[in-house]
Every structure is written in structure tokens, then in C-alpha cells.
PDB file of N, CA, C and O in Angstrom, chain B, residues numbered from 101:
ATOM      1  N   UNK B 101     288.749 131.020 209.758  1.00  0.00           N
ATOM      2  CA  UNK B 101     289.915 130.355 209.388  1.00  0.00           C
ATOM      3  C   UNK B 101     290.496 130.470 208.018  1.00  0.00           C
ATOM      4  O   UNK B 101     289.732 130.365 207.058  1.00  0.00           O
ATOM      5  N   UNK B 102     291.753 130.672 207.830  1.00  0.00           N
ATOM      6  CA  UNK B 102     292.328 130.881 206.486  1.00  0.00           C
ATOM      7  C   UNK B 102     293.128 129.517 206.087  1.00  0.00           C
ATOM      8  O   UNK B 102     293.249 128.659 206.961  1.00  0.00           O
ATOM      9  N   UNK B 103     293.632 129.311 204.899  1.00  0.00           N
ATOM     10  CA  UNK B 103     294.358 128.368 204.510  1.00  0.00           C
ATOM     11  C   UNK B 103     295.671 129.066 203.797  1.00  0.00           C
ATOM     12  O   UNK B 103     295.590 130.060 203.075  1.00  0.00           O
ATOM     13  N   UNK B 104     296.741 128.463 204.083  1.00  0.00           N
ATOM     14  CA  UNK B 104     297.979 128.841 203.236  1.00  0.00           C
ATOM     15  C   UNK B 104     298.164 127.918 202.136  1.00  0.00           C
ATOM     16  O   UNK B 104     298.552 126.752 202.211  1.00  0.00           O
ATOM     17  N   UNK B 105     297.864 128.527 201.184  1.00  0.00           N
ATOM     18  CA  UNK B 105     297.901 127.754 199.721  1.00  0.00           C
ATOM     19  C   UNK B 105     299.098 128.043 198.902  1.00  0.00           C
ATOM     20  O   UNK B 105     299.165 129.193 198.468  1.00  0.00           O
ATOM     21  N   UNK B 106     300.162 127.137 198.572  1.00  0.00           N
ATOM     22  CA  UNK B 106     301.079 127.390 197.709  1.00  0.00           C
ATOM     23  C   UNK B 106     301.074 126.178 196.695  1.00  0.00           C
ATOM     24  O   UNK B 106     301.063 124.981 196.981  1.00  0.00           O
ATOM     25  N   UNK B 107     301.085 126.731 195.516  1.00  0.00           N
ATOM     26  CA  UNK B 107     301.057 125.982 194.234  1.00  0.00           C
ATOM     27  C   UNK B 107     300.081 124.870 194.364  1.00  0.00           C
ATOM     28  O   UNK B 107     300.314 123.682 194.141  1.00  0.00           O
ATOM     29  N   UNK B 108     298.918 125.418 194.767  1.00  0.00           N
ATOM     30  CA  UNK B 108     297.656 124.465 194.914  1.00  0.00           C
ATOM     31  C   UNK B 108     297.541 123.409 196.063  1.00  0.00           C
ATOM     32  O   UNK B 108     296.648 122.573 196.198  1.00  0.00           O
ATOM     33  N   UNK B 109     298.571 123.608 196.817  1.00  0.00           N
ATOM     34  CA  UNK B 109     298.598 122.591 198.114  1.00  0.00           C
ATOM     35  C   UNK B 109     298.249 123.467 199.350  1.00  0.00           C
ATOM     36  O   UNK B 109     298.624 124.639 199.336  1.00  0.00           O
ATOM     37  N   UNK B 110     297.478 122.930 200.545  1.00  0.00           N
ATOM     38  CA  UNK B 110     297.108 123.643 201.630  1.00  0.00           C
ATOM     39  C   UNK B 110     298.367 123.118 202.516  1.00  0.00           C
ATOM     40  O   UNK B 110     298.458 121.920 202.785  1.00  0.00           O
ATOM     41  N   UNK B 111     299.324 124.049 202.954  1.00  0.00           N
ATOM     42  CA  UNK B 111     300.506 123.920 203.772  1.00  0.00           C
ATOM     43  C   UNK B 111     300.093 124.327 205.198  1.00  0.00           C
ATOM     44  O   UNK B 111     300.773 123.932 206.146  1.00  0.00           O
ATOM     45  N   UNK B 112     299.111 125.028 205.374  1.00  0.00           N
ATOM     46  CA  UNK B 112     298.601 125.281 206.959  1.00  0.00           C
ATOM     47  C   UNK B 112     297.181 125.828 206.834  1.00  0.00           C
ATOM     48  O   UNK B 112     296.610 126.152 205.793  1.00  0.00           O
ATOM     49  N   UNK B 113     296.679 125.875 208.175  1.00  0.00           N
ATOM     50  CA  UNK B 113     295.489 126.423 208.355  1.00  0.00           C
ATOM     51  C   UNK B 113     295.709 127.314 209.527  1.00  0.00           C
ATOM     52  O   UNK B 113     296.270 126.891 210.537  1.00  0.00           O
ATOM     53  N   UNK B 114     295.260 128.592 209.411  1.00  0.00           N
ATOM     54  CA  UNK B 114     295.513 129.622 210.502  1.00  0.00           C
ATOM     55  C   UNK B 114     294.535 130.498 210.947  1.00  0.00           C
ATOM     56  O   UNK B 114     293.663 130.670 210.096  1.00  0.00           O
ATOM     57  N   UNK B 115     294.373 131.093 211.945  1.00  0.00           N
ATOM     58  CA  UNK B 115     293.626 132.296 212.416  1.00  0.00           C
ATOM     59  C   UNK B 115     294.534 133.251 213.099  1.00  0.00           C
ATOM     60  O   UNK B 115     295.561 132.878 213.666  1.00  0.00           O
ATOM     61  N   UNK B 116     294.167 134.417 213.044  1.00  0.00           N
ATOM     62  CA  UNK B 116     294.969 135.689 213.659  1.00  0.00           C
ATOM     63  C   UNK B 116     294.011 136.203 214.474  1.00  0.00           C
ATOM     64  O   UNK B 116     292.843 136.379 214.129  1.00  0.00           O
ATOM     65  N   UNK B 117     294.552 136.497 215.745  1.00  0.00           N
ATOM     66  CA  UNK B 117     293.851 137.254 216.927  1.00  0.00           C
ATOM     67  C   UNK B 117     294.596 138.176 217.247  1.00  0.00           C
ATOM     68  O   UNK B 117     295.497 137.798 217.995  1.00  0.00           O
ATOM     69  N   UNK B 118     294.617 139.607 216.915  1.00  0.00           N
ATOM     70  CA  UNK B 118     295.525 140.601 217.409  1.00  0.00           C
ATOM     71  C   UNK B 118     297.110 140.273 216.830  1.00  0.00           C
ATOM     72  O   UNK B 118     297.447 140.226 215.647  1.00  0.00           O
ATOM     73  N   UNK B 119     297.868 140.088 217.891  1.00  0.00           N
ATOM     74  CA  UNK B 119     299.356 139.761 217.549  1.00  0.00           C
ATOM     75  C   UNK B 119     299.619 138.339 217.811  1.00  0.00           C
ATOM     76  O   UNK B 119     300.791 137.964 217.816  1.00  0.00           O
ATOM     77  N   UNK B 120     298.657 137.492 218.034  1.00  0.00           N
ATOM     78  CA  UNK B 120     298.782 135.885 218.171  1.00  0.00           C
ATOM     79  C   UNK B 120     298.359 135.320 216.807  1.00  0.00           C
ATOM     80  O   UNK B 120     297.408 135.784 216.178  1.00  0.00           O
ATOM     81  N   UNK B 121     299.044 134.390 216.421  1.00  0.00           N
ATOM     82  CA  UNK B 121     298.628 133.380 215.288  1.00  0.00           C
ATOM     83  C   UNK B 121     298.279 132.061 215.875  1.00  0.00           C
ATOM     84  O   UNK B 121     299.057 131.516 216.658  1.00  0.00           O
ATOM     85  N   UNK B 122     297.293 131.590 215.578  1.00  0.00           N
ATOM     86  CA  UNK B 122     296.964 130.022 215.715  1.00  0.00           C
ATOM     87  C   UNK B 122     297.007 129.300 214.421  1.00  0.00           C
ATOM     88  O   UNK B 122     296.295 129.603 213.464  1.00  0.00           O
ATOM     89  N   UNK B 123     297.970 128.220 214.427  1.00  0.00           N
ATOM     90  CA  UNK B 123     298.429 127.502 213.284  1.00  0.00           C
ATOM     91  C   UNK B 123     298.402 126.029 213.577  1.00  0.00           C
ATOM     92  O   UNK B 123     298.652 125.475 214.648  1.00  0.00           O
ATOM     93  N   UNK B 124     298.017 125.441 212.307  1.00  0.00           N
ATOM     94  CA  UNK B 124     297.815 123.891 212.288  1.00  0.00           C
ATOM     95  C   UNK B 124     298.701 123.722 210.819  1.00  0.00           C
ATOM     96  O   UNK B 124     298.299 124.155 209.739  1.00  0.00           O
ATOM     97  N   UNK B 125     299.852 123.074 211.008  1.00  0.00           N
ATOM     98  CA  UNK B 125     300.664 122.624 209.908  1.00  0.00           C
ATOM     99  C   UNK B 125     300.235 121.558 209.153  1.00  0.00           C
ATOM    100  O   UNK B 125     300.119 120.507 209.782  1.00  0.00           O
ATOM    101  N   UNK B 126     299.954 121.530 207.927  1.00  0.00           N
ATOM    102  CA  UNK B 126     299.405 120.361 207.107  1.00  0.00           C
ATOM    103  C   UNK B 126     300.633 119.637 206.327  1.00  0.00           C
ATOM    104  O   UNK B 126     300.822 118.421 206.328  1.00  0.00           O
ATOM    105  N   UNK B 127     301.348 120.502 205.731  1.00  0.00           N
ATOM    106  CA  UNK B 127     302.491 120.003 205.049  1.00  0.00           C
ATOM    107  C   UNK B 127     303.817 120.694 205.410  1.00  0.00           C
ATOM    108  O   UNK B 127     303.921 121.920 205.393  1.00  0.00           O
ATOM    109  N   UNK B 128     304.880 119.828 205.754  1.00  0.00           N
ATOM    110  CA  UNK B 128     306.048 120.370 206.244  1.00  0.00           C
ATOM    111  C   UNK B 128     306.952 121.040 205.059  1.00  0.00           C
ATOM    112  O   UNK B 128     307.106 120.352 204.049  1.00  0.00           O
ATOM    113  N   UNK B 129     307.458 122.112 205.098  1.00  0.00           N
ATOM    114  CA  UNK B 129     308.185 122.822 203.860  1.00  0.00           C
ATOM    115  C   UNK B 129     309.575 122.280 204.174  1.00  0.00           C
ATOM    116  O   UNK B 129     310.247 121.992 203.183  1.00  0.00           O
ATOM    117  N   UNK B 130     310.129 122.089 205.368  1.00  0.00           N
ATOM    118  CA  UNK B 130     311.301 121.586 205.521  1.00  0.00           C
ATOM    119  C   UNK B 130     311.450 120.069 206.105  1.00  0.00           C
ATOM    120  O   UNK B 130     311.367 119.776 207.298  1.00  0.00           O
ATOM    121  N   UNK B 131     311.689 119.156 205.021  1.00  0.00           N
ATOM    122  CA  UNK B 131     311.470 117.706 205.613  1.00  0.00           C
ATOM    123  C   UNK B 131     312.342 117.453 206.765  1.00  0.00           C
ATOM    124  O   UNK B 131     313.464 117.943 206.892  1.00  0.00           O
ATOM    125  N   UNK B 132     311.724 116.597 207.666  1.00  0.00           N
ATOM    126  CA  UNK B 132     312.256 116.039 208.896  1.00  0.00           C
ATOM    127  C   UNK B 132     312.554 117.117 209.826  1.00  0.00           C
ATOM    128  O   UNK B 132     313.372 116.939 210.729  1.00  0.00           O
ATOM    129  N   UNK B 133     311.996 118.133 209.681  1.00  0.00           N
ATOM    130  CA  UNK B 133     312.166 119.395 210.825  1.00  0.00           C
ATOM    131  C   UNK B 133     310.891 120.088 210.905  1.00  0.00           C
ATOM    132  O   UNK B 133     310.646 121.066 210.200  1.00  0.00           O
ATOM    133  N   UNK B 134     310.033 119.578 211.794  1.00  0.00           N
ATOM    134  CA  UNK B 134     308.725 120.002 212.041  1.00  0.00           C
ATOM    135  C   UNK B 134     308.747 121.547 212.553  1.00  0.00           C
ATOM    136  O   UNK B 134     307.994 122.413 212.106  1.00  0.00           O
ATOM    137  N   UNK B 135     309.758 121.761 213.590  1.00  0.00           N
ATOM    138  CA  UNK B 135     309.978 123.095 214.296  1.00  0.00           C
ATOM    139  C   UNK B 135     310.243 124.235 213.170  1.00  0.00           C
ATOM    140  O   UNK B 135     309.524 125.223 213.024  1.00  0.00           O
ATOM    141  N   UNK B 136     311.415 123.928 212.386  1.00  0.00           N
ATOM    142  CA  UNK B 136     311.796 124.575 211.264  1.00  0.00           C
ATOM    143  C   UNK B 136     310.636 124.979 210.254  1.00  0.00           C
ATOM    144  O   UNK B 136     310.479 126.127 209.839  1.00  0.00           O
ATOM    145  N   UNK B 137     309.956 124.046 209.960  1.00  0.00           N
ATOM    146  CA  UNK B 137     308.895 124.151 208.990  1.00  0.00           C
ATOM    147  C   UNK B 137     307.757 125.113 209.587  1.00  0.00           C
ATOM    148  O   UNK B 137     307.201 125.986 208.920  1.00  0.00           O
ATOM    149  N   UNK B 138     307.482 124.830 210.957  1.00  0.00           N
ATOM    150  CA  UNK B 138     306.404 125.753 211.486  1.00  0.00           C
ATOM    151  C   UNK B 138     306.910 127.136 211.505  1.00  0.00           C
ATOM    152  O   UNK B 138     306.127 128.044 211.226  1.00  0.00           O
ATOM    153  N   UNK B 139     308.268 127.421 211.839  1.00  0.00           N
ATOM    154  CA  UNK B 139     308.768 128.756 211.753  1.00  0.00           C
ATOM    155  C   UNK B 139     308.714 129.408 210.507  1.00  0.00           C
ATOM    156  O   UNK B 139     308.428 130.602 210.423  1.00  0.00           O
ATOM    157  N   UNK B 140     309.023 128.555 209.333  1.00  0.00           N
ATOM    158  CA  UNK B 140     309.043 129.206 208.095  1.00  0.00           C
ATOM    159  C   UNK B 140     307.579 129.406 207.710  1.00  0.00           C
ATOM    160  O   UNK B 140     307.313 130.428 207.076  1.00  0.00           O
ATOM    161  N   UNK B 141     306.606 128.565 208.012  1.00  0.00           N
ATOM    162  CA  UNK B 141     305.148 128.729 207.598  1.00  0.00           C
ATOM    163  C   UNK B 141     304.741 130.052 208.235  1.00  0.00           C
ATOM    164  O   UNK B 141     304.053 130.875 207.631  1.00  0.00           O
ATOM    165  N   UNK B 142     305.234 130.246 209.604  1.00  0.00           N
ATOM    166  CA  UNK B 142     304.759 131.636 210.223  1.00  0.00           C
ATOM    167  C   UNK B 142     305.353 132.724 209.586  1.00  0.00           C
ATOM    168  O   UNK B 142     304.624 133.684 209.338  1.00  0.00           O
ATOM    169  N   UNK B 143     306.830 132.782 209.193  1.00  0.00           N
ATOM    170  CA  UNK B 143     307.233 133.722 208.610  1.00  0.00           C
ATOM    171  C   UNK B 143     306.611 134.133 207.255  1.00  0.00           C
ATOM    172  O   UNK B 143     306.541 135.328 206.969  1.00  0.00           O
ATOM    173  N   UNK B 144     306.169 133.207 206.437  1.00  0.00           N
ATOM    174  CA  UNK B 144     305.532 133.282 205.156  1.00  0.00           C
ATOM    175  C   UNK B 144     304.262 134.140 205.468  1.00  0.00           C
ATOM    176  O   UNK B 144     304.107 135.239 204.934  1.00  0.00           O
ATOM    177  N   UNK B 145     303.261 133.555 206.440  1.00  0.00           N
ATOM    178  CA  UNK B 145     302.085 134.134 206.861  1.00  0.00           C
ATOM    179  C   UNK B 145     302.441 135.503 207.098  1.00  0.00           C
ATOM    180  O   UNK B 145     301.915 136.393 206.430  1.00  0.00           O
ATOM    181  N   UNK B 146     303.366 135.777 208.074  1.00  0.00           N
ATOM    182  CA  UNK B 146     303.699 137.158 208.283  1.00  0.00           C
ATOM    183  C   UNK B 146     303.974 138.104 207.073  1.00  0.00           C
ATOM    184  O   UNK B 146     303.602 139.277 207.051  1.00  0.00           O
ATOM    185  N   UNK B 147     304.596 137.546 206.161  1.00  0.00           N
ATOM    186  CA  UNK B 147     304.713 138.380 205.088  1.00  0.00           C
ATOM    187  C   UNK B 147     303.415 138.657 204.284  1.00  0.00           C
ATOM    188  O   UNK B 147     303.220 139.789 203.840  1.00  0.00           O
ATOM    189  N   UNK B 148     302.524 137.659 204.083  1.00  0.00           N
ATOM    190  CA  UNK B 148     301.490 137.727 203.398  1.00  0.00           C
ATOM    191  C   UNK B 148     300.414 138.824 204.070  1.00  0.00           C
ATOM    192  O   UNK B 148     299.847 139.724 203.450  1.00  0.00           O
ATOM    193  N   UNK B 149     300.291 138.546 205.365  1.00  0.00           N
ATOM    194  CA  UNK B 149     299.316 139.366 206.049  1.00  0.00           C
ATOM    195  C   UNK B 149     299.623 140.788 206.586  1.00  0.00           C
ATOM    196  O   UNK B 149     298.856 141.514 207.217  1.00  0.00           O
ATOM    197  N   UNK B 150     300.983 141.055 206.181  1.00  0.00           N
ATOM    198  CA  UNK B 150     301.711 142.202 206.621  1.00  0.00           C
ATOM    199  C   UNK B 150     301.707 142.551 207.968  1.00  0.00           C
ATOM    200  O   UNK B 150     301.328 143.668 208.321  1.00  0.00           O
ATOM    201  N   UNK B 151     302.088 141.714 208.745  1.00  0.00           N
ATOM    202  CA  UNK B 151     301.915 141.803 210.260  1.00  0.00           C
ATOM    203  C   UNK B 151     303.032 141.032 211.004  1.00  0.00           C
ATOM    204  O   UNK B 151     303.704 140.208 210.384  1.00  0.00           O
ATOM    205  N   UNK B 152     303.251 141.282 212.342  1.00  0.00           N
ATOM    206  CA  UNK B 152     304.290 140.583 213.086  1.00  0.00           C
ATOM    207  C   UNK B 152     303.468 139.917 214.297  1.00  0.00           C
ATOM    208  O   UNK B 152     302.558 140.547 214.835  1.00  0.00           O
ATOM    209  N   UNK B 153     303.810 138.662 214.693  1.00  0.00           N
ATOM    210  CA  UNK B 153     303.140 137.865 215.541  1.00  0.00           C
ATOM    211  C   UNK B 153     304.113 137.750 216.634  1.00  0.00           C
ATOM    212  O   UNK B 153     305.255 137.365 216.385  1.00  0.00           O
ATOM    213  N   UNK B 154     303.723 138.075 217.909  1.00  0.00           N
ATOM    214  CA  UNK B 154     304.255 138.141 219.173  1.00  0.00           C
ATOM    215  C   UNK B 154     304.149 136.607 219.754  1.00  0.00           C
ATOM    216  O   UNK B 154     305.032 136.089 220.437  1.00  0.00           O
ATOM    217  N   UNK B 155     303.048 136.034 219.408  1.00  0.00           N
ATOM    218  CA  UNK B 155     302.788 134.677 220.133  1.00  0.00           C
ATOM    219  C   UNK B 155     302.318 133.843 219.098  1.00  0.00           C
ATOM    220  O   UNK B 155     301.583 134.282 218.213  1.00  0.00           O
ATOM    221  N   UNK B 156     302.682 132.698 219.147  1.00  0.00           N
ATOM    222  CA  UNK B 156     302.204 131.655 218.048  1.00  0.00           C
ATOM    223  C   UNK B 156     301.667 130.279 219.025  1.00  0.00           C
ATOM    224  O   UNK B 156     302.393 129.736 219.858  1.00  0.00           O
ATOM    225  N   UNK B 157     300.295 129.877 218.731  1.00  0.00           N
ATOM    226  CA  UNK B 157     299.887 128.994 219.354  1.00  0.00           C
ATOM    227  C   UNK B 157     299.291 127.759 218.228  1.00  0.00           C
ATOM    228  O   UNK B 157     299.045 128.091 217.068  1.00  0.00           O
ATOM    229  N   UNK B 158     299.110 126.466 218.646  1.00  0.00           N
ATOM    230  CA  UNK B 158     298.849 125.575 217.742  1.00  0.00           C
ATOM    231  C   UNK B 158     297.227 125.228 217.800  1.00  0.00           C
ATOM    232  O   UNK B 158     296.583 125.188 218.849  1.00  0.00           O
ATOM    233  N   UNK B 159     296.724 125.002 216.565  1.00  0.00           N
ATOM    234  CA  UNK B 159     295.274 124.602 216.306  1.00  0.00           C
ATOM    235  C   UNK B 159     295.413 123.177 216.444  1.00  0.00           C
ATOM    236  O   UNK B 159     296.367 122.501 216.059  1.00  0.00           O
ATOM    237  N   UNK B 160     294.217 122.727 217.119  1.00  0.00           N
ATOM    238  CA  UNK B 160     293.933 121.225 217.301  1.00  0.00           C
ATOM    239  C   UNK B 160     292.865 120.995 216.616  1.00  0.00           C
ATOM    240  O   UNK B 160     291.795 120.938 217.221  1.00  0.00           O
ATOM    241  N   UNK B 161     292.904 120.827 215.327  1.00  0.00           N
ATOM    242  CA  UNK B 161     291.855 120.400 214.485  1.00  0.00           C
ATOM    243  C   UNK B 161     291.870 119.275 213.641  1.00  0.00           C
ATOM    244  O   UNK B 161     290.886 119.008 212.952  1.00  0.00           O
TER     245      UNK B 161
END
């Protein structure tokens, strides 16, 4: 499991399995919009990992 850390804060925990990302959002990047925040975090992770995810699932941790 990896952490998405921005400015010392953990925004998400995630795992990658092929073209699937399993993600748990810790901090919203867009206030009052959890869906937009999750999409933004997935986009950021795609840029960092240099890959494209075809499926996103949620971690229940």
C-alpha cells in the first residue's frame, strides 16, 4: 500500500493491480465534493505512477 503525500499530509492510500487502482481518500482536495476529490486524487496518482487506470475501486480500511 502506498500513501499519496502532498506537503506532508496524507491525502490518500492506494494500491495498484494492473490497470485497477484501489483507493481510500483521507483528505478531500475539493471541499464539499467527495466525488470530484476522488477523481482529482486518481488523476494525480496517474501522473505520479505514469499509468492510466481503467477501473477504480475503494479500499475499506
